[in-house]
């Protein structure tokens, strides 16, 4: 009997699905949302999707937002993550429906909080965000979007209007079976503290950031 229980526990620990655990109303300053809580059995992460209105199945306005404690919670100007999250929630509310998937485990493009802070320290010494990750022996981008695709699938979403400047995010969703009918720019005005970071994202990570041309004189 004990052996049988052990086998069942082993099988449970090897689950690779994403389980919907809870749905609850979540009023926000941007509007009324429903928070869908998920558990990723493969990675052990708790995930959440914020849904506004009745998104339907096709052409759903969607943001996949990578967790960023420094930007989302502390208002860091090193990146544009906090303003992007706010803008995405606002756009979904204005549109009347949509989904924002908040992806935990994506801190620092997947390297984790402490490693991200170490990379930021190297950037303060003159390295760019790509060079800093590599100097630490870490991947430039370790994020995986399979969990996001499975969450969207659970919500009944088959195709999205993806709010992102990152073509690799679009490619990842398509690989995981979610069609992208349109890529919607999510452009945040740069500041002196993040202009170098944003230029690196455009020049080395292929992000579509045409608005930087208008501020080419900043810190140049």
Tab-separated table of C-alpha atoms in Angstrom:
chain	number	residue	atom	x	y	z
A	1	UNK	CA	0.000	0.000	0.000
A	2	UNK	CA	2.815	2.370	0.907
A	3	UNK	CA	4.548	1.580	-2.395
A	4	UNK	CA	1.357	2.354	-4.328
A	5	UNK	CA	0.997	5.722	-2.578
A	6	UNK	CA	4.614	6.481	-3.426
A	7	UNK	CA	4.025	5.757	-7.109
A	8	UNK	CA	0.947	7.993	-7.176
A	9	UNK	CA	2.859	10.806	-5.475
A	10	UNK	CA	5.665	10.470	-8.013
A	11	UNK	CA	3.201	10.688	-10.898
A	12	UNK	CA	1.597	13.794	-9.358
A	13	UNK	CA	5.004	15.447	-8.995
A	14	UNK	CA	5.685	14.859	-12.692
A	15	UNK	CA	2.515	16.545	-13.940
A	16	UNK	CA	3.150	19.049	-16.705
A	17	UNK	CA	-0.281	20.647	-16.918
A	18	UNK	CA	-1.469	24.035	-15.718
A	19	UNK	CA	-4.347	23.701	-13.283
A	20	UNK	CA	-6.996	26.369	-12.784
A	21	UNK	CA	-7.355	26.710	-9.003
A	22	UNK	CA	-9.582	29.729	-8.382
A	23	UNK	CA	-11.552	32.527	-10.047
A	24	UNK	CA	-12.436	35.671	-8.104
A	25	UNK	CA	-13.636	39.205	-8.868
A	26	UNK	CA	-10.796	41.739	-8.703
A	27	UNK	CA	-11.790	45.415	-8.778
A	28	UNK	CA	-8.839	47.603	-9.790
A	29	UNK	CA	-8.181	51.266	-10.445
A	30	UNK	CA	-8.397	50.391	-14.150
A	31	UNK	CA	-11.747	48.625	-13.985
A	32	UNK	CA	-13.430	45.394	-12.941
A	33	UNK	CA	-11.412	42.266	-13.631
A	34	UNK	CA	-11.665	38.599	-12.772
A	35	UNK	CA	-8.489	36.991	-11.441
A	36	UNK	CA	-7.941	33.420	-12.634
A	37	UNK	CA	-5.379	31.680	-10.437
A	38	UNK	CA	-3.373	28.779	-11.864
A	39	UNK	CA	-0.751	26.359	-10.641
A	40	UNK	CA	1.952	25.273	-13.086
A	41	UNK	CA	2.722	21.698	-12.068
A	42	UNK	CA	5.782	21.526	-14.314
A	43	UNK	CA	7.625	24.507	-12.861
A	44	UNK	CA	5.892	24.858	-9.516
A	45	UNK	CA	4.903	28.478	-10.179
A	46	UNK	CA	1.638	30.140	-9.228
A	47	UNK	CA	0.270	32.188	-12.131
A	48	UNK	CA	-2.575	34.639	-12.630
A	49	UNK	CA	-4.577	35.937	-15.577
A	50	UNK	CA	-6.675	39.081	-15.261
A	51	UNK	CA	-9.740	38.966	-17.494
A	52	UNK	CA	-11.973	41.930	-18.273
A	53	UNK	CA	-15.395	41.573	-19.854
A	54	UNK	CA	-16.116	38.626	-22.133
A	55	UNK	CA	-13.041	38.287	-24.368
A	56	UNK	CA	-14.371	35.546	-26.642
A	57	UNK	CA	-12.092	33.248	-28.598
A	58	UNK	CA	-10.531	35.164	-31.506
A	59	UNK	CA	-8.634	38.432	-31.775
A	60	UNK	CA	-8.557	38.835	-27.996
A	61	UNK	CA	-6.623	41.891	-26.807
A	62	UNK	CA	-3.897	40.260	-24.724
A	63	UNK	CA	-0.786	41.158	-22.791
A	64	UNK	CA	1.743	38.590	-21.567
A	65	UNK	CA	3.522	40.497	-18.813
A	66	UNK	CA	6.739	39.140	-17.359
A	67	UNK	CA	7.022	39.562	-13.598
A	68	UNK	CA	9.229	42.536	-12.657
A	69	UNK	CA	9.264	43.339	-8.954
A	70	UNK	CA	11.459	46.404	-9.306
A	71	UNK	CA	9.350	47.933	-12.061
A	72	UNK	CA	5.851	46.690	-11.219
A	73	UNK	CA	5.975	47.239	-7.449
A	74	UNK	CA	8.792	49.713	-6.781
A	75	UNK	CA	8.371	52.005	-9.786
A	76	UNK	CA	11.916	51.524	-11.044
A	77	UNK	CA	12.836	53.684	-14.026
A	78	UNK	CA	15.562	51.283	-15.065
A	79	UNK	CA	12.962	49.592	-17.293
A	80	UNK	CA	9.471	50.361	-18.624
A	81	UNK	CA	7.755	47.335	-17.075
A	82	UNK	CA	5.582	49.121	-14.512
A	83	UNK	CA	4.135	51.632	-16.980
A	84	UNK	CA	3.623	48.845	-19.544
A	85	UNK	CA	1.599	46.793	-17.068
A	86	UNK	CA	-0.536	49.807	-16.172
A	87	UNK	CA	-1.013	50.700	-19.845
A	88	UNK	CA	-2.027	47.131	-20.720
A	89	UNK	CA	-4.651	46.962	-17.960
A	90	UNK	CA	-5.951	50.361	-19.000
A	91	UNK	CA	-6.154	49.389	-22.683
A	92	UNK	CA	-8.004	46.172	-21.902
A	93	UNK	CA	-10.512	48.071	-19.765
A	94	UNK	CA	-11.021	50.730	-22.446
A	95	UNK	CA	-11.497	48.046	-25.113
A	96	UNK	CA	-14.220	46.454	-23.005
A	97	UNK	CA	-12.614	43.022	-22.878
A	98	UNK	CA	-9.256	41.307	-22.882
A	99	UNK	CA	-6.686	39.351	-20.922
A	100	UNK	CA	-3.483	40.221	-19.071
A	101	UNK	CA	-1.455	37.141	-18.149
A	102	UNK	CA	1.024	37.969	-15.387
A	103	UNK	CA	3.907	35.530	-15.729
A	104	UNK	CA	5.716	34.721	-12.520
A	105	UNK	CA	9.136	33.117	-12.840
A	106	UNK	CA	10.029	35.588	-15.603
A	107	UNK	CA	11.931	38.024	-13.376
A	108	UNK	CA	14.924	39.457	-15.220
A	109	UNK	CA	13.936	37.710	-18.471
A	110	UNK	CA	13.880	34.459	-16.534
A	111	UNK	CA	17.138	34.639	-14.541
A	112	UNK	CA	15.545	35.488	-11.174
A	113	UNK	CA	15.469	38.520	-8.901
A	114	UNK	CA	18.933	38.331	-7.332
A	115	UNK	CA	20.616	37.603	-10.650
A	116	UNK	CA	18.720	40.521	-12.177
A	117	UNK	CA	19.975	42.842	-9.452
A	118	UNK	CA	23.519	41.614	-10.042
A	119	UNK	CA	23.067	42.299	-13.748
A	120	UNK	CA	21.767	45.791	-12.958
A	121	UNK	CA	24.896	46.432	-10.890
A	122	UNK	CA	27.038	45.480	-13.886
A	123	UNK	CA	24.968	47.779	-16.095
A	124	UNK	CA	25.670	50.620	-13.668
A	125	UNK	CA	29.361	49.932	-14.369
A	126	UNK	CA	28.876	50.246	-18.127
A	127	UNK	CA	27.729	46.895	-19.510
A	128	UNK	CA	24.464	46.693	-21.418
A	129	UNK	CA	21.682	44.317	-20.383
A	130	UNK	CA	22.813	41.587	-22.785
A	131	UNK	CA	26.485	41.836	-21.801
A	132	UNK	CA	25.594	41.815	-18.096
A	133	UNK	CA	23.671	38.540	-18.309
A	134	UNK	CA	26.442	36.905	-20.315
A	135	UNK	CA	29.098	38.176	-17.880
A	136	UNK	CA	27.235	36.344	-15.119
A	137	UNK	CA	27.210	33.163	-17.177
A	138	UNK	CA	23.449	33.415	-17.644
A	139	UNK	CA	21.227	33.273	-20.756
A	140	UNK	CA	20.190	36.544	-22.341
A	141	UNK	CA	16.546	35.461	-22.233
A	142	UNK	CA	15.433	32.315	-20.409
A	143	UNK	CA	11.685	32.899	-20.550
A	144	UNK	CA	9.271	30.220	-21.706
A	145	UNK	CA	5.745	31.073	-22.860
A	146	UNK	CA	4.273	27.585	-22.845
A	147	UNK	CA	2.425	28.253	-19.593
A	148	UNK	CA	0.925	31.446	-21.062
A	149	UNK	CA	-0.357	29.527	-24.084
A	150	UNK	CA	-1.903	26.870	-21.839
A	151	UNK	CA	-3.602	29.527	-19.705
A	152	UNK	CA	-5.008	31.204	-22.804
A	153	UNK	CA	-6.197	27.822	-24.031
A	154	UNK	CA	-7.964	27.200	-20.727
A	155	UNK	CA	-9.689	30.576	-21.119
A	156	UNK	CA	-10.907	29.519	-24.568
A	157	UNK	CA	-8.647	31.972	-26.425
A	158	UNK	CA	-7.508	30.768	-29.846
A	159	UNK	CA	-6.032	33.951	-31.322
A	160	UNK	CA	-4.857	37.236	-29.838
A	161	UNK	CA	-4.107	40.833	-30.588
A	162	UNK	CA	-0.836	40.798	-28.710
A	163	UNK	CA	0.241	43.943	-26.870
A	164	UNK	CA	4.010	43.662	-27.181
A	165	UNK	CA	7.031	45.205	-28.872
A	166	UNK	CA	8.886	41.892	-28.789
A	167	UNK	CA	8.646	39.762	-31.959
A	168	UNK	CA	10.108	36.770	-30.110
A	169	UNK	CA	7.099	36.739	-27.807
A	170	UNK	CA	4.833	36.538	-30.825
A	171	UNK	CA	6.893	33.703	-32.309
A	172	UNK	CA	6.796	31.803	-29.008
A	173	UNK	CA	3.005	32.012	-28.763
A	174	UNK	CA	2.595	30.772	-32.331
A	175	UNK	CA	4.926	27.835	-31.604
A	176	UNK	CA	2.677	26.917	-28.692
A	177	UNK	CA	-0.473	26.948	-30.793
A	178	UNK	CA	-1.923	30.434	-30.178
A	179	UNK	CA	-2.431	32.494	-33.331
A	180	UNK	CA	-1.433	36.153	-33.295
A	181	UNK	CA	-3.752	38.148	-35.540
A	182	UNK	CA	-2.044	41.456	-34.750
A	183	UNK	CA	0.893	42.758	-32.731
A	184	UNK	CA	-0.185	45.942	-30.947
A	185	UNK	CA	2.661	48.316	-29.932
A	186	UNK	CA	2.942	49.152	-26.247
A	187	UNK	CA	5.263	52.144	-26.361
A	188	UNK	CA	6.190	53.986	-23.171
A	189	UNK	CA	7.972	57.366	-23.332
A	190	UNK	CA	11.601	56.790	-22.315
A	191	UNK	CA	13.455	58.687	-19.631
A	192	UNK	CA	17.127	59.379	-19.004
A	193	UNK	CA	17.399	56.351	-16.702
A	194	UNK	CA	16.177	53.776	-19.225
A	195	UNK	CA	17.026	55.130	-22.669
A	196	UNK	CA	20.237	53.070	-22.919
A	197	UNK	CA	18.397	49.945	-21.775
A	198	UNK	CA	15.660	50.509	-24.356
A	199	UNK	CA	18.155	51.091	-27.141
A	200	UNK	CA	19.806	47.803	-26.280
A	201	UNK	CA	16.434	46.050	-26.444
A	202	UNK	CA	15.898	47.501	-29.901
A	203	UNK	CA	19.393	46.945	-31.275
A	204	UNK	CA	20.269	43.595	-29.723
A	205	UNK	CA	16.949	41.959	-28.845
A	206	UNK	CA	14.938	43.053	-31.917
A	207	UNK	CA	12.228	44.925	-30.016
A	208	UNK	CA	10.179	47.255	-32.209
A	209	UNK	CA	10.680	50.657	-30.556
A	210	UNK	CA	10.353	53.313	-33.280
A	211	UNK	CA	9.526	56.039	-30.746
A	212	UNK	CA	13.170	56.061	-29.618
A	213	UNK	CA	14.124	57.869	-32.828
A	214	UNK	CA	12.378	60.983	-31.522
A	215	UNK	CA	14.613	61.057	-28.439
A	216	UNK	CA	17.893	60.134	-30.101
A	217	UNK	CA	19.560	63.130	-28.456
A	218	UNK	CA	18.958	61.876	-24.922
A	219	UNK	CA	22.160	60.566	-23.322
A	220	UNK	CA	23.863	60.371	-26.725
